Amino acid sequence: MIIFNEVILLYFSIQENLLPGDNLEEKFDNARKLGFDAVEIWGHNIEKRVNEVKSVKDSIGIKISTICSGYPGDLLSLDRSAREQAIKGIKIRLSMAAELDAVGVIVVPTFGGPKLPDLYPLFRDIRDLERKLLIEELKILGRHADNVGAYILIEPLNRYETHFVNRLEQAASICDEVGFEHVKIMGDFFHMNIEEANISESLRKYSEYIKHIHLADSNRLPPGYGHIDFKSAFEVLKEVGYRYYLALECAVPEPKFEVLKKTLSFLRSL
Ligand code: LER
Ligand code: MN
């Protein structure tokens, strides 16, 4: 019997705004020329752009990995209408992700500090109240995500960008409590470098939950410009059989096309 070693390929994506080009067609064409497998699009104004995105990605022959946020409102706002807007906006983007064959929609529970009142001693910590509220919202959203078949990708951010959900562990435990298949998490190397004790170990520990990754180095420049150990992290991703996308989300110095080309070849060399 001949046993072939399984070849695990990593799939790379790039946020649309990082691509050189004056319009969507030029940007998507550059992504393809550079050798990216997919593009991550922004969720702002997606209702107006979805048809164009669909026809350009089909004509160029590139995939859409994910829709990054861009919904109105805030899931943890004090204002009910802002929470309802966020729920509605995420539902719309989940349906569009499914239509575009994308993995799902990136959701940051809230940016910045708390917007809800401190209800001590009913809730010892404001985060306990926020967690309860978010779980109920994610149950509503999770049903829709399961129906359309696109993931809600909870993104933990570093402590300077949000006070709530900074580490993969916190996001994964929320998923467990929500209990819907399509409510999962993503890992952003820039945030993980600040908040996780060890990026590779966290990737291994939460591998079953991780359905998307954002790539940047420690200084939010392209991988290779800072001090993150991408080699060890990628070894883990291959070991656990990670088969979703890794999308570049970083500042790109000039000349952009050449820098992106070098970055992708560095990433593939790992
Ligand atoms: C913000 O720092 C970030 O990482 C984005 O992916 C949020 O959508
Ligand atoms: Mn990110």
Short mmCIF file of C-alpha atoms and ligand atoms in Angstrom, two decimals, residues 15 40 42 68 106 108 155-157 161 186-191 212-215 220 247 249, ligand 2:
data_model
loop_
_atom_site.label_atom_id
_atom_site.label_comp_id
_atom_site.label_asym_id
_atom_site.label_seq_id
_atom_site.Cartn_x
_atom_site.Cartn_y
_atom_site.Cartn_z
CA GLN A 15 -8.47 43.13 2.56
CA GLU A 40 -11.85 40.18 2.21
CA TRP A 42 -15.67 45.57 3.91
CA CYS A 68 -15.40 42.44 7.55
CA ILE A 106 -16.47 39.31 11.14
CA VAL A 108 -16.56 42.67 16.99
CA GLU A 155 -13.04 38.77 16.64
CA PRO A 156 -11.20 39.38 19.94
CA LEU A 157 -9.39 42.73 19.90
CA GLU A 161 -9.45 48.75 21.20
CA MET A 186 -11.32 34.22 14.36
CA GLY A 187 -7.81 35.12 15.46
CA ASP A 188 -5.99 38.31 14.51
CA PHE A 189 -2.22 37.89 14.93
CA PHE A 190 -1.76 41.59 15.80
CA HIS A 191 -4.24 41.40 18.69
CA HIS A 212 -10.67 32.80 9.93
CA ILE A 213 -7.39 34.61 10.64
CA HIS A 214 -6.11 38.16 10.20
CA LEU A 215 -2.41 38.50 9.49
CA ARG A 220 0.80 45.98 12.21
CA ALA A 247 -6.32 37.47 5.37
CA GLU A 249 -4.94 43.21 7.56
MN MN B 2 -8.57 42.16 12.61
#
